[in-house]
Every structure is written in structure tokens, then in C-alpha cells.
């Protein structure tokens, strides 16, 4: 927290929708959940925020848990090397997104989860509630509507993939569920607990298996190489952990075998990652011996 | 007609929607309308067909006639050098389409025409009826619905431009009018007459002015450099006239100062231009002295 | 000339090599040569200037005259839709340049001409001397050396095509001949006379045939669609003639069946075309009835 | 070794130069060097092979050790998301390569090392000799000459970056040193020992400091996200260690704090990584607990 405080002024909240633009960049919170379910928090760690792209991680895990590896024929697992909403690579690669964490990839994942469960949004909400034990977690309808109202770029991505046959549900349904799970509100404690299954090599909080050990390792690998937009290399260097960021200001990082850490502060850097959360996670891995490098 | 007959077998009708795929590739017609309104025709010249992209030419002329040159700030006038539905160039040029005859550009033109007239489809239909004197010209609803049902690529283009602020009407409205004016049915005679204003340097059939002389020249120049998808150079060489093709198999060519020629045959080459219409127009300009080169 | 004078201040000489940067933007000349060899000139029409890309037109004609249509398997004939030195399209199209007037295409043409004649530079110089009757035409060695010293982009293009097997001579030889024929000095009269073969449908000044009627038409078509960098559509509209520009400030335009016009003024617009030459040619075609539209 | 043996048939040696194409795909070796200098080996671990791109890792470390972080203004540190020799991204990013392990980036690193030491090839050879204690390590001249003779793509990259001012030495010198350090022959033992400084957080075998702890961590992070061409995500999943591969069939992987492992077998997969070395490293990290995930 001492590391984050001085840099908070350097970030700016996401401004493409009013609901996010109004966030106070001075807010900062952080929570650590061990594999055993022990939780520690500082600052605004119980303040709910918009999880945004962090939900992509849970949608991916749930789609894999329900449908297995068939998903990997519809989305690749390599870094994109382009800003997260680029259409260029999607065109040259015939509608197959580079990885499940760019927007195009998350739309395919959402489409798959919708086919598998009938309710992609509900599946993510239920999972977060169960892992965190917090029944209050839910979609913020105002944010979801605001996203939908500013979602032309995502609609373009979705229609473009549909033109290649890589969406199976109606475009509007997929977009609706996508915006809805990105608009979930949760706090640092909730997300750190919900990320535990990746630290426990696939086991949920109750000890049941969500994913095979291999699938959990796979997700961690994709997080490290693709989890933070166009700054995965920088994140790997500074934090050295698999992590997923969202433009709501949250970053969820996984320490395999040990636990999960979620930091939050609304101010973003040019790449769309939270300035304060990044600084706090960097400081955390430097002080602990939890970096992988 | 003798030139077209032997090559008809080499083309294949557009197959992305059933309504076009069923066209008989052995059909061929051609009509010539002089600037004075004299008309000559051969073959199936009175057989209505789907005008498809040829409508883009009329939409452009009408948008310019109502709104003037402000349109050119929303769409450029240079060849695209990419297949007609590419998103790559659109992304690198910030949502400004390369020219009004690629799909993205025609969507912007349709959007402008919709803002200016309240009914883009109606404006094109009315114009074609008046210039041809044929009140039966109308949108083929079955084709329009079929287009809409297979229109993910165009929807992606429209949402993508909307994300840059380059569509002013709701995306679904723009797409609806676009599909509707592309789905107009007309015959070679109708189109040759309706294209006369470009041969008359901007004057309509009744002598009233639709466009300034400069605007008419502009459209002819854009037709020559951009009117036939990714084969403008080939068309310029073989036919040597400003022209616009459609995947319904029609090609409308302008002979400035003299008249307009429309040829039609459903079989298309790899670039999407009618094999028979192209051969007939090439033969026509070789026999007459009407090529510009 | 009256049309050109007021706009001369708006252009800036090419500044990538000192030899061109020093040109006086107030200089302006223009010459018209009829198909019969009659010549008229105004202003600095006898002032030699660096022909630059205009030489690409002669290199192409000579390569076709010696080698026939095999060349078209190594270079396409469609507009590029990208700035004239872009590598992107070249990569996606496997080392086949879009047309013979972008730099990559002209390098392939130079390579072919070198293979066919043993001396690409010499072939162009000889042709210009013979058609103009001016034995003083020659490469400006200082300009050629300066080009070579700043030619990393062209070297990249040449090596890139060589990696696809689309250059047959050593890269340095091709670059040497390319820079040498681009560095030829000639005046408006010389170039207007030398361009006459395209107005005479392939016949040289002495009545002998350089190109078939079809090849001459082909070159005119490619000039109209691709001859003025990324502004072919604008040139087609404003001038309405096949034309080729060079960053030395010259533009050579062809009036099929009638003659050739060369205008020159060193100041360039953003697309690399001479501001003064463009204005003069536009005025010329407006006053005469020589536009093709 | 048991894991590698069954898959050796699936790979094919690099075939772009004869010197590599002749390698026997049944050869396989592997060596492990701990941070204390203890070495274990199996199979053909003392058989020298062409290090190829693995040398990029040493060139980077040496350039950073001599010149510090100024290098990072000339090369980025993010995954490229494109095949390793693509020019597209280089063009859109103004001649700044995406990372030091794609060819363009390694050329910039070589240029910097050449400026800093006067002998980029010699610097890499000397370092490998000193860390491994093997004075026989040297450039294979036949391979280097063969590379140079097939190096048009790299020459294109080099000239292209020079056109942006991002090479400071003559292009031919940079290419010469680049081909020379890629053509070094060394064996698994040599490379595992030479990679030890990254496992020792920057300390050389003799305990002296080559790089700061931060720079060593940086290199490991870039290796994990960018070290294996277009398959970094797959490598992160299967092996879970920072690693660098070469088309000679070698892969050098770093286990931070513990040691370095080098595996070699000439047969490559479609992404250019050794099939046998990859399988052996995957098996190794599964049996040990050395994966980072």
C-alpha cells in the first residue's frame, strides 16, 4: 500500500462509460487469499468495483470445466501483440481470436459458455458467489447497460466472428451475456478467494475439482503471456506472476501453490492496467519471494 | 453478345445467398442508352435482376445532390487495394472508408442519404423509377431479407465505423436501408437510362440538374479507379470506361458525353465481376471508339 | 501557367536528399507534344530536372517491349491503396508488388529490364535520347549517389522481394540501375516527346512499333489507376488523364490519340505530387476538351 | 530422454540452408547445470550444434551489461504475435522491433553490441568460452557464410530499420556479426553452463556480476513471453520456464535460483522449435517441481 500510494495520481479511470469514469482514483485496496482460504486485506479491500475483464478468467475456466478442450479449436493461446480490440489479426487468422483474454476471444468463450450452460452471466455470478461465500455479488445493471450503449467495437468483433461461423448463438445474446459478466461488481476479497482454484491447481474452495491440473496450468500460462493486454511482457517483469487486469482498476494475480492476490485502484496507465494495483503487486512480489523469476 | 456467349460457362453466380445462387448463368442481356434517351437492347435486356452494388452509384449521386461535399469528409476517394469488405484499412484509417464503392463506404453513403432524405431506400427506388420511366422497379423483399440474414460482415463494418462516430443513424436502420437498396430489381434498360445523368455531366433525363458538372466528373473518376472491386485496373484496361459492377451480374458503364451501357449475366469471376458482362463491354469498346484510352 | 503560379508557394520540394531539396519551388514549366511531333512550351520548359519516378513509365514500356507479358506474373496491375513504399501488402501478397509504379514494382521492372538488356539504366537513357532527339539526356551522378546513400527503404524492398525469389539479379545491381534511371535529368520538352508512344498507341516517334496497341492501352490504364502514388483517384478527378508523377516535381500526362503533356514545378503536396504541375494540368484539361471524363 | 525418443520422427531439421538440413533428427542430448556449476548430461550432450537464435539471449545480456537500459528505447519487450520475421509490425511501429528475440530485435541488439564492444561476434564467443570453460567454442564459418547467402529476409529487416534510423553501424557489418554469432557451435553442456547467470540472478560463474538482479529478471520475463517464436504461450504451458530456442534444434531453459537446462535434437515443429528438446523439457518439469506454474 505504501508502494501504491505515491503513484495513484498518475493513473486515470477508464472514461469510455460514465459509470467507470466517476471512480475515485485515490481509492486503493488489496487482498491476499491463501490456498487454505485464509484472507488478509488492506485499504478499500471490501469496496466493490467493476471487475470488467477479470471476468474473462472465470468465464474461461467455467467454459473449460463444462466443455473441455474443444474450446481451443475456436480460440488460440498465444499473445496477440496488438491492442486488445484489434480486428486486423482476427481477419488474417480467419475469425479465430489469438487468445481468450482479448475481447474477441472472450466473446467466443462467452458464446461457448452460453451454449454449455444456457446462462453465461449466471454461471460466472454463481461461481463467484460460491467461491467467495458472498451472495451479494451481482451484475451492476447500470454498468451493463452503459457498456451495451458504447459497445460498437465489441459488436463489430462479434459480427465479424459470426461471419466466419465462430459464434454459435445470436450476436445480441452473446454481447448481452458478455457485457453482463464484465459488469459484475465484486471486491478484492471476493476475487482473491474466487481465484484460489488456480493456485490450488484446479480445486475449488470446497475441495471439489473444477479443472484438471493441466487445465489450471494452461490458464496460468495464458495469463502470464496474455493476461494484461498489450503489456504482458512488462507485467511479467514487474510482477512475475500470472495475472488478469480489468479497466475497472482491478488486477487478480495467482501464486501457484500458495494463493491469489487481488489489488484495486481505478486509475489506469496507457495500456489499461491499474497504476496503483500494478505498483502494489510489484512491491508485494519484491518483498515476498513469490515472483516466478 | 457474340463475345459474351462463349465465356458464360466460366462464371459462377454469387452463392452467399440462395436468391442469387439460383440465377441461370446462361442468361445475358445488354442495353445502350444515349444521352438523348434513345435505347437499344439485345438478349435478356428486359429481364430484371438484382442490382446489388450498382445501387451504390445511385446512392452516392443522391447523397451528393442533397448534401453536397460534406460527404467527402466521411469517405475518401482513393482505390482501396484490398478486397471489398476488408476491415484492415478501415482500422488504420480511423473509420474513414477508402471510397464510396467498397461496402464500408457505401454504408456511410447510405447513412448520409438516410439523414438527408429520411428514406435512403425510397430515394434510390424513386430515382430509378423516374429516370427509367419504369414504375415497377422495387426492392425484392426476399433478397433483402436473405441479405440481412447473411450480413454479419456488413454488420461488423457498420458497428466498427459507428465506434469511430462515422455512422449517425442506428446501425440496424443503416443496414436495413443498405440491404434494401442493394436488393432492388431492375433490368438493363432501366439501369442504362438511370445512368444517363453521368453521361450528361450531371443532368437528369428531364434536363434538370442533379449534380454539378464537377460532381459528375468526380463520380466518373471514382468509378474508373474504384468501381469494380479489386479489379479496377483490369477493368480500366479491358473496358476503359467508368463502370460499376454488382454481384447480381450487372455492370453499368458510362461513356461521358455519349451514353450509358448496362450488361448483365449472372456468372461471376473470382473478383466478383460478371464474366459475360465484362466480355461484352470489352467487345463493345473495342468495336466502337468509346474507350477513353 | 496562370493557374499554377498562385499555388506554387503551397508545395515543398522533396527533402530526403539534398540534391532535390535545393530546387526552387518558384520554377515552373510545361510542354505539349502532339502525336505528330509538334511541341509547344511555356515557362521553364527547357530546364532539366530530376525525372525520378517518371522513369518507371519508360522502364515498364521497355521491359514489355523486350520481354512481353511474362512480366505480369511478377508484378500485378491493381491500385495499391497504400503509400508507395509500403511493405505490408508486399508481405501478404508473397513478394508480388501491386503494380509497376510503386517502388517495389519498379524494382521488379528494373530487374527484368536488366536481365533483358544487360543495362537497364542505359536502355532508359537511350530511349529518352532517341525519342526527344536530345543527346544530352543523362543520369545525374550526384543525385544517383545521393539516392543510393538514402536508399535503405528501397534496399529493404529489394531484399524482401529477393527473399521470395522475385528478383533475379544481385540486389545491389538492381538498386544501382534503379537509382540511376530515377536520377536521369531531362526537361519538359524531352519528356513530352518521349511519352508520345503512349498517345500513338505504341508507335515510336519514327513510326516503328515499340508496343502493341493492347500493351499501350494497358500502360495507360495502369497510369490512370496507379500513376500518382496514393492520389490516383484525386488525379483522375482533377486531371482526368493517365499520368505519372515524380518527386522531382514533374508530371507526364498522356492524351490518347492526341499527344503528351509534361508539367514541372519542384514544390510537392502531401502525396508527393507537384502542386504547380497538378494545377497546370487541371487547368489545361478544363480549358481543352482533353479530359477523358 | 525417454520422453523425447518417441517423438523425434515427428520433427524436420531446418532446411533453409544445407548446413542445417543435413543434421540427423535422431540425435538427442540434454544437460543440466546447477547454479553451483554441477553438470549432468545424457545422450549427445557433448555434441556441438549450431546455436542459432539461442545466441540472441547472450547478445542481449552482453549489450545490457555494457550499455545499460538505453537499449530499451530501441527495442520493445512485448510479445510480437506474428511469425518471427514479419515486417508488418515493424512498419506500423516505426522501426522499433517488438522484442529482442524476433530477428529484427536481435539485429538491433547486435548493432548495439557492435557499437559498445567493436566486435559483437567476438563478445558472444568469449562469453560462452569463459562461462563454459570450453575454449573450442567458435563460429562455424561454413554455416555463417551459408546464412549470409540466404539472408535476404534479414537484410530487408536491417535496411528497413536503418531507414528509420534504428541501426547505427553499416547494415552489412551488422548482418555479418549477426550471422556470425548465430552460427556459433556449442554443445548442451556449454550452453547450460553459459545460461547459469540468469539462474544466479545476474552473477557469472566466477561470482562477478554481469547484470543487475533486475536486468536478469527482465531477461527471464522476456524469455518466458517471447523466447520461442510464435509458440511462447504453448511453451509456457508445456514447459513453464523461461526459455530460448534455435532452429539448430537447441532449447536453453532457465530455472531461476536453481540452474539451467539445455536440450537438443535437430527435428523442428511447425513453429521452429525442436520437437525432441521440447518433449524432454516438458517431461523434465513435470517430473521435477521446477515449472513456475
PDB file of C-alpha atoms in Angstrom, chain C residues 77-276:
ATOM      1  CA  UNK C  77      -1.703  -4.209 -62.195  1.00  0.00           C
ATOM      2  CA  UNK C  78      -4.059  -3.017 -59.482  1.00  0.00           C
ATOM      3  CA  UNK C  79      -4.014   0.086 -57.282  1.00  0.00           C
ATOM      4  CA  UNK C  80      -2.165  -0.383 -54.027  1.00  0.00           C
ATOM      5  CA  UNK C  81      -4.204   1.729 -51.658  1.00  0.00           C
ATOM      6  CA  UNK C  82      -1.126   2.224 -49.525  1.00  0.00           C
ATOM      7  CA  UNK C  83       1.701   4.732 -49.522  1.00  0.00           C
ATOM      8  CA  UNK C  84       4.109   3.971 -52.328  1.00  0.00           C
ATOM      9  CA  UNK C  85       6.760   2.282 -50.260  1.00  0.00           C
ATOM     10  CA  UNK C  86       4.655   0.085 -48.002  1.00  0.00           C
ATOM     11  CA  UNK C  87       5.899  -3.379 -47.153  1.00  0.00           C
ATOM     12  CA  UNK C  88       2.675  -4.680 -45.688  1.00  0.00           C
ATOM     13  CA  UNK C  89       0.903  -5.514 -48.907  1.00  0.00           C
ATOM     14  CA  UNK C  90       4.097  -6.978 -50.339  1.00  0.00           C
ATOM     15  CA  UNK C  91       4.292  -9.394 -47.426  1.00  0.00           C
ATOM     16  CA  UNK C  92       0.692 -10.517 -47.600  1.00  0.00           C
ATOM     17  CA  UNK C  93       0.971 -10.999 -51.357  1.00  0.00           C
ATOM     18  CA  UNK C  94       4.114 -13.128 -51.295  1.00  0.00           C
ATOM     19  CA  UNK C  95       6.562 -10.679 -52.775  1.00  0.00           C
ATOM     20  CA  UNK C  96       4.432  -9.760 -55.829  1.00  0.00           C
ATOM     21  CA  UNK C  97       4.120  -5.953 -55.946  1.00  0.00           C
ATOM     22  CA  UNK C  98       0.702  -4.480 -56.564  1.00  0.00           C
ATOM     23  CA  UNK C  99       1.653  -2.528 -59.655  1.00  0.00           C
ATOM     24  CA  UNK C 100       4.727  -1.415 -61.618  1.00  0.00           C
ATOM     25  CA  UNK C 101       4.615   2.169 -60.330  1.00  0.00           C
ATOM     26  CA  UNK C 102       5.026   1.628 -56.615  1.00  0.00           C
ATOM     27  CA  UNK C 103       8.715   1.346 -55.716  1.00  0.00           C
ATOM     28  CA  UNK C 104       8.612  -2.409 -55.233  1.00  0.00           C
ATOM     29  CA  UNK C 105       7.033  -2.886 -58.640  1.00  0.00           C
ATOM     30  CA  UNK C 106       9.538  -0.595 -60.321  1.00  0.00           C
ATOM     31  CA  UNK C 107      12.376  -2.603 -58.768  1.00  0.00           C
ATOM     32  CA  UNK C 108      10.971  -5.780 -60.320  1.00  0.00           C
ATOM     33  CA  UNK C 109      10.601  -3.987 -63.664  1.00  0.00           C
ATOM     34  CA  UNK C 110      14.197  -2.753 -63.408  1.00  0.00           C
ATOM     35  CA  UNK C 111      15.369  -6.272 -62.600  1.00  0.00           C
ATOM     36  CA  UNK C 112      13.523  -7.615 -65.640  1.00  0.00           C
ATOM     37  CA  UNK C 113      14.880  -4.863 -67.886  1.00  0.00           C
ATOM     38  CA  UNK C 114      18.383  -5.558 -66.582  1.00  0.00           C
ATOM     39  CA  UNK C 115      18.029  -9.246 -67.428  1.00  0.00           C
ATOM     40  CA  UNK C 116      16.631  -8.473 -70.875  1.00  0.00           C
ATOM     41  CA  UNK C 117      19.065  -5.756 -71.949  1.00  0.00           C
ATOM     42  CA  UNK C 118      22.081  -6.060 -69.686  1.00  0.00           C
ATOM     43  CA  UNK C 119      21.836  -2.345 -68.928  1.00  0.00           C
ATOM     44  CA  UNK C 120      18.555  -1.042 -67.529  1.00  0.00           C
ATOM     45  CA  UNK C 121      19.817   2.481 -66.968  1.00  0.00           C
ATOM     46  CA  UNK C 122      21.300   2.635 -70.439  1.00  0.00           C
ATOM     47  CA  UNK C 123      18.116   1.371 -72.036  1.00  0.00           C
ATOM     48  CA  UNK C 124      16.057   4.149 -70.482  1.00  0.00           C
ATOM     49  CA  UNK C 125      18.608   6.847 -71.284  1.00  0.00           C
ATOM     50  CA  UNK C 126      18.912   5.695 -74.892  1.00  0.00           C
ATOM     51  CA  UNK C 127      15.150   5.640 -75.345  1.00  0.00           C
ATOM     52  CA  UNK C 128      14.707   9.157 -73.949  1.00  0.00           C
ATOM     53  CA  UNK C 129      17.539  10.471 -76.151  1.00  0.00           C
ATOM     54  CA  UNK C 130      16.107   8.897 -79.275  1.00  0.00           C
ATOM     55  CA  UNK C 131      12.506   9.950 -78.760  1.00  0.00           C
ATOM     56  CA  UNK C 132      13.412  13.510 -77.778  1.00  0.00           C
ATOM     57  CA  UNK C 133      16.318  13.936 -80.138  1.00  0.00           C
ATOM     58  CA  UNK C 134      18.263  15.339 -77.201  1.00  0.00           C
ATOM     59  CA  UNK C 135      21.649  13.530 -76.797  1.00  0.00           C
ATOM     60  CA  UNK C 136      22.408  15.483 -73.606  1.00  0.00           C
ATOM     61  CA  UNK C 137      19.948  13.498 -71.501  1.00  0.00           C
ATOM     62  CA  UNK C 138      21.845  11.536 -68.886  1.00  0.00           C
ATOM     63  CA  UNK C 139      21.896  10.314 -65.324  1.00  0.00           C
ATOM     64  CA  UNK C 140      22.865  12.954 -62.793  1.00  0.00           C
ATOM     65  CA  UNK C 141      25.571  11.034 -60.927  1.00  0.00           C
ATOM     66  CA  UNK C 142      25.381  13.240 -57.842  1.00  0.00           C
ATOM     67  CA  UNK C 143      21.664  12.587 -57.498  1.00  0.00           C
ATOM     68  CA  UNK C 144      22.102   8.862 -58.083  1.00  0.00           C
ATOM     69  CA  UNK C 145      24.758   8.615 -55.400  1.00  0.00           C
ATOM     70  CA  UNK C 146      22.674  10.640 -53.021  1.00  0.00           C
ATOM     71  CA  UNK C 147      19.691   8.340 -53.648  1.00  0.00           C
ATOM     72  CA  UNK C 148      21.817   5.280 -53.012  1.00  0.00           C
ATOM     73  CA  UNK C 149      23.054   6.797 -49.763  1.00  0.00           C
ATOM     74  CA  UNK C 150      19.482   7.297 -48.548  1.00  0.00           C
ATOM     75  CA  UNK C 151      18.024   4.177 -50.082  1.00  0.00           C
ATOM     76  CA  UNK C 152      17.539   1.873 -47.088  1.00  0.00           C
ATOM     77  CA  UNK C 153      13.808   1.603 -47.694  1.00  0.00           C
ATOM     78  CA  UNK C 154      14.316   0.588 -51.303  1.00  0.00           C
ATOM     79  CA  UNK C 155      17.062  -1.823 -50.262  1.00  0.00           C
ATOM     80  CA  UNK C 156      14.626  -3.364 -47.781  1.00  0.00           C
ATOM     81  CA  UNK C 157      12.028  -3.760 -50.533  1.00  0.00           C
ATOM     82  CA  UNK C 158      14.578  -5.314 -52.881  1.00  0.00           C
ATOM     83  CA  UNK C 159      15.925  -7.806 -50.327  1.00  0.00           C
ATOM     84  CA  UNK C 160      12.396  -8.636 -49.279  1.00  0.00           C
ATOM     85  CA  UNK C 161      11.366  -9.487 -52.826  1.00  0.00           C
ATOM     86  CA  UNK C 162      14.621 -11.373 -53.308  1.00  0.00           C
ATOM     87  CA  UNK C 163      13.635 -13.500 -50.299  1.00  0.00           C
ATOM     88  CA  UNK C 164      10.530 -14.504 -52.265  1.00  0.00           C
ATOM     89  CA  UNK C 165      12.634 -15.180 -55.370  1.00  0.00           C
ATOM     90  CA  UNK C 166      11.162 -12.211 -57.231  1.00  0.00           C
ATOM     91  CA  UNK C 167      14.497 -10.573 -58.114  1.00  0.00           C
ATOM     92  CA  UNK C 168      16.790 -12.420 -60.497  1.00  0.00           C
ATOM     93  CA  UNK C 169      19.851 -10.175 -60.462  1.00  0.00           C
ATOM     94  CA  UNK C 170      22.008  -9.293 -57.444  1.00  0.00           C
ATOM     95  CA  UNK C 171      20.180  -6.831 -55.213  1.00  0.00           C
ATOM     96  CA  UNK C 172      22.928  -4.224 -55.404  1.00  0.00           C
ATOM     97  CA  UNK C 173      22.900  -4.281 -59.204  1.00  0.00           C
ATOM     98  CA  UNK C 174      19.150  -3.819 -59.340  1.00  0.00           C
ATOM     99  CA  UNK C 175      19.280  -0.968 -56.854  1.00  0.00           C
ATOM    100  CA  UNK C 176      22.117   0.661 -58.786  1.00  0.00           C
ATOM    101  CA  UNK C 177      20.211   0.647 -62.069  1.00  0.00           C
ATOM    102  CA  UNK C 178      17.017   1.736 -60.333  1.00  0.00           C
ATOM    103  CA  UNK C 179      18.619   4.728 -58.667  1.00  0.00           C
ATOM    104  CA  UNK C 180      20.419   5.550 -61.916  1.00  0.00           C
ATOM    105  CA  UNK C 181      17.337   5.700 -64.126  1.00  0.00           C
ATOM    106  CA  UNK C 182      15.377   7.619 -61.495  1.00  0.00           C
ATOM    107  CA  UNK C 183      18.238  10.153 -61.430  1.00  0.00           C
ATOM    108  CA  UNK C 184      18.052  10.988 -65.118  1.00  0.00           C
ATOM    109  CA  UNK C 185      17.810  14.701 -65.841  1.00  0.00           C
ATOM    110  CA  UNK C 186      15.502  15.773 -68.625  1.00  0.00           C
ATOM    111  CA  UNK C 187      13.238  18.757 -69.359  1.00  0.00           C
ATOM    112  CA  UNK C 188       9.514  19.086 -70.058  1.00  0.00           C
ATOM    113  CA  UNK C 189      10.055  19.025 -73.824  1.00  0.00           C
ATOM    114  CA  UNK C 190      12.132  15.833 -73.635  1.00  0.00           C
ATOM    115  CA  UNK C 191       9.553  14.002 -71.565  1.00  0.00           C
ATOM    116  CA  UNK C 192       6.519  15.154 -73.544  1.00  0.00           C
ATOM    117  CA  UNK C 193       8.190  13.875 -76.721  1.00  0.00           C
ATOM    118  CA  UNK C 194       9.306  10.651 -75.072  1.00  0.00           C
ATOM    119  CA  UNK C 195       5.764   9.978 -73.820  1.00  0.00           C
ATOM    120  CA  UNK C 196       4.360  10.246 -77.327  1.00  0.00           C
ATOM    121  CA  UNK C 197       4.408   6.485 -77.946  1.00  0.00           C
ATOM    122  CA  UNK C 198       1.547   6.099 -75.456  1.00  0.00           C
ATOM    123  CA  UNK C 199      -0.515   8.720 -77.293  1.00  0.00           C
ATOM    124  CA  UNK C 200       0.330   6.983 -80.588  1.00  0.00           C
ATOM    125  CA  UNK C 201      -0.972   3.635 -79.285  1.00  0.00           C
ATOM    126  CA  UNK C 202       2.507   2.095 -79.160  1.00  0.00           C
ATOM    127  CA  UNK C 203       4.317   3.728 -82.095  1.00  0.00           C
ATOM    128  CA  UNK C 204       7.633   5.482 -81.569  1.00  0.00           C
ATOM    129  CA  UNK C 205       8.435   8.905 -82.985  1.00  0.00           C
ATOM    130  CA  UNK C 206       9.936   7.314 -86.086  1.00  0.00           C
ATOM    131  CA  UNK C 207       6.800   5.278 -86.720  1.00  0.00           C
ATOM    132  CA  UNK C 208       8.290   1.964 -85.647  1.00  0.00           C
ATOM    133  CA  UNK C 209       6.313  -0.068 -83.152  1.00  0.00           C
ATOM    134  CA  UNK C 210       7.561  -0.198 -79.560  1.00  0.00           C
ATOM    135  CA  UNK C 211       4.472  -1.827 -78.056  1.00  0.00           C
ATOM    136  CA  UNK C 212       1.333  -3.495 -79.310  1.00  0.00           C
ATOM    137  CA  UNK C 213      -1.807  -1.380 -79.230  1.00  0.00           C
ATOM    138  CA  UNK C 214      -3.006  -3.557 -76.338  1.00  0.00           C
ATOM    139  CA  UNK C 215       0.150  -3.019 -74.299  1.00  0.00           C
ATOM    140  CA  UNK C 216      -0.036   0.746 -74.824  1.00  0.00           C
ATOM    141  CA  UNK C 217      -3.641   0.728 -73.678  1.00  0.00           C
ATOM    142  CA  UNK C 218      -2.635  -1.398 -70.707  1.00  0.00           C
ATOM    143  CA  UNK C 219       0.018   1.098 -69.626  1.00  0.00           C
ATOM    144  CA  UNK C 220      -2.418   3.995 -69.948  1.00  0.00           C
ATOM    145  CA  UNK C 221      -4.933   2.122 -67.807  1.00  0.00           C
ATOM    146  CA  UNK C 222      -2.339   1.377 -65.132  1.00  0.00           C
ATOM    147  CA  UNK C 223      -1.196   5.011 -65.237  1.00  0.00           C
ATOM    148  CA  UNK C 224      -4.712   6.262 -64.648  1.00  0.00           C
ATOM    149  CA  UNK C 225      -5.374   3.917 -61.739  1.00  0.00           C
ATOM    150  CA  UNK C 226      -1.886   3.806 -60.180  1.00  0.00           C
ATOM    151  CA  UNK C 227       0.347   6.539 -61.631  1.00  0.00           C
ATOM    152  CA  UNK C 228       0.223   9.146 -58.900  1.00  0.00           C
ATOM    153  CA  UNK C 229       1.043   7.340 -55.676  1.00  0.00           C
ATOM    154  CA  UNK C 230      -1.787   7.378 -53.155  1.00  0.00           C
ATOM    155  CA  UNK C 231      -3.681  10.108 -55.025  1.00  0.00           C
ATOM    156  CA  UNK C 232      -4.733   8.333 -58.201  1.00  0.00           C
ATOM    157  CA  UNK C 233      -8.406   8.965 -57.554  1.00  0.00           C
ATOM    158  CA  UNK C 234      -7.778  12.655 -56.981  1.00  0.00           C
ATOM    159  CA  UNK C 235      -5.638  12.901 -60.128  1.00  0.00           C
ATOM    160  CA  UNK C 236      -8.259  11.063 -62.159  1.00  0.00           C
ATOM    161  CA  UNK C 237     -10.822  13.607 -60.990  1.00  0.00           C
ATOM    162  CA  UNK C 238      -8.760  16.766 -61.319  1.00  0.00           C
ATOM    163  CA  UNK C 239      -6.838  15.966 -64.488  1.00  0.00           C
ATOM    164  CA  UNK C 240      -8.738  13.042 -65.941  1.00  0.00           C
ATOM    165  CA  UNK C 241      -5.769  11.681 -67.900  1.00  0.00           C
ATOM    166  CA  UNK C 242      -3.322   8.809 -67.486  1.00  0.00           C
ATOM    167  CA  UNK C 243      -0.277  10.341 -65.818  1.00  0.00           C
ATOM    168  CA  UNK C 244       2.925   9.657 -63.929  1.00  0.00           C
ATOM    169  CA  UNK C 245       4.438  11.937 -61.341  1.00  0.00           C
ATOM    170  CA  UNK C 246       7.901  12.090 -59.796  1.00  0.00           C
ATOM    171  CA  UNK C 247       9.192  13.684 -56.600  1.00  0.00           C
ATOM    172  CA  UNK C 248      11.447  15.834 -58.747  1.00  0.00           C
ATOM    173  CA  UNK C 249       8.274  17.809 -59.435  1.00  0.00           C
ATOM    174  CA  UNK C 250       7.453  16.566 -62.913  1.00  0.00           C
ATOM    175  CA  UNK C 251       4.183  15.059 -64.110  1.00  0.00           C
ATOM    176  CA  UNK C 252       3.829  13.479 -67.549  1.00  0.00           C
ATOM    177  CA  UNK C 253       0.239  13.046 -68.759  1.00  0.00           C
ATOM    178  CA  UNK C 254      -0.965  11.205 -71.842  1.00  0.00           C
ATOM    179  CA  UNK C 255      -3.862  12.257 -74.078  1.00  0.00           C
ATOM    180  CA  UNK C 256      -4.540   9.088 -76.071  1.00  0.00           C
ATOM    181  CA  UNK C 257      -4.643   9.794 -79.793  1.00  0.00           C
ATOM    182  CA  UNK C 258      -3.564  13.385 -79.377  1.00  0.00           C
ATOM    183  CA  UNK C 259      -0.337  13.883 -77.528  1.00  0.00           C
ATOM    184  CA  UNK C 260       1.530  14.102 -74.242  1.00  0.00           C
ATOM    185  CA  UNK C 261       1.912  16.946 -71.778  1.00  0.00           C
ATOM    186  CA  UNK C 262       4.667  17.388 -69.216  1.00  0.00           C
ATOM    187  CA  UNK C 263       4.460  19.966 -66.449  1.00  0.00           C
ATOM    188  CA  UNK C 264       7.097  20.643 -63.826  1.00  0.00           C
ATOM    189  CA  UNK C 265       7.463  22.584 -60.599  1.00  0.00           C
ATOM    190  CA  UNK C 266       9.502  21.356 -57.618  1.00  0.00           C
ATOM    191  CA  UNK C 267       7.028  22.007 -54.796  1.00  0.00           C
ATOM    192  CA  UNK C 268       5.145  18.854 -53.745  1.00  0.00           C
ATOM    193  CA  UNK C 269       1.892  18.227 -51.928  1.00  0.00           C
ATOM    194  CA  UNK C 270       1.496  15.724 -49.083  1.00  0.00           C
ATOM    195  CA  UNK C 271       1.020  12.844 -51.522  1.00  0.00           C
ATOM    196  CA  UNK C 272       4.295  13.655 -53.305  1.00  0.00           C
ATOM    197  CA  UNK C 273       2.793  15.196 -56.447  1.00  0.00           C
ATOM    198  CA  UNK C 274       3.850  18.607 -57.755  1.00  0.00           C
ATOM    199  CA  UNK C 275       1.404  21.296 -56.675  1.00  0.00           C
ATOM    200  CA  UNK C 276       2.143  23.549 -59.629  1.00  0.00           C
TER     201      UNK C 276
END
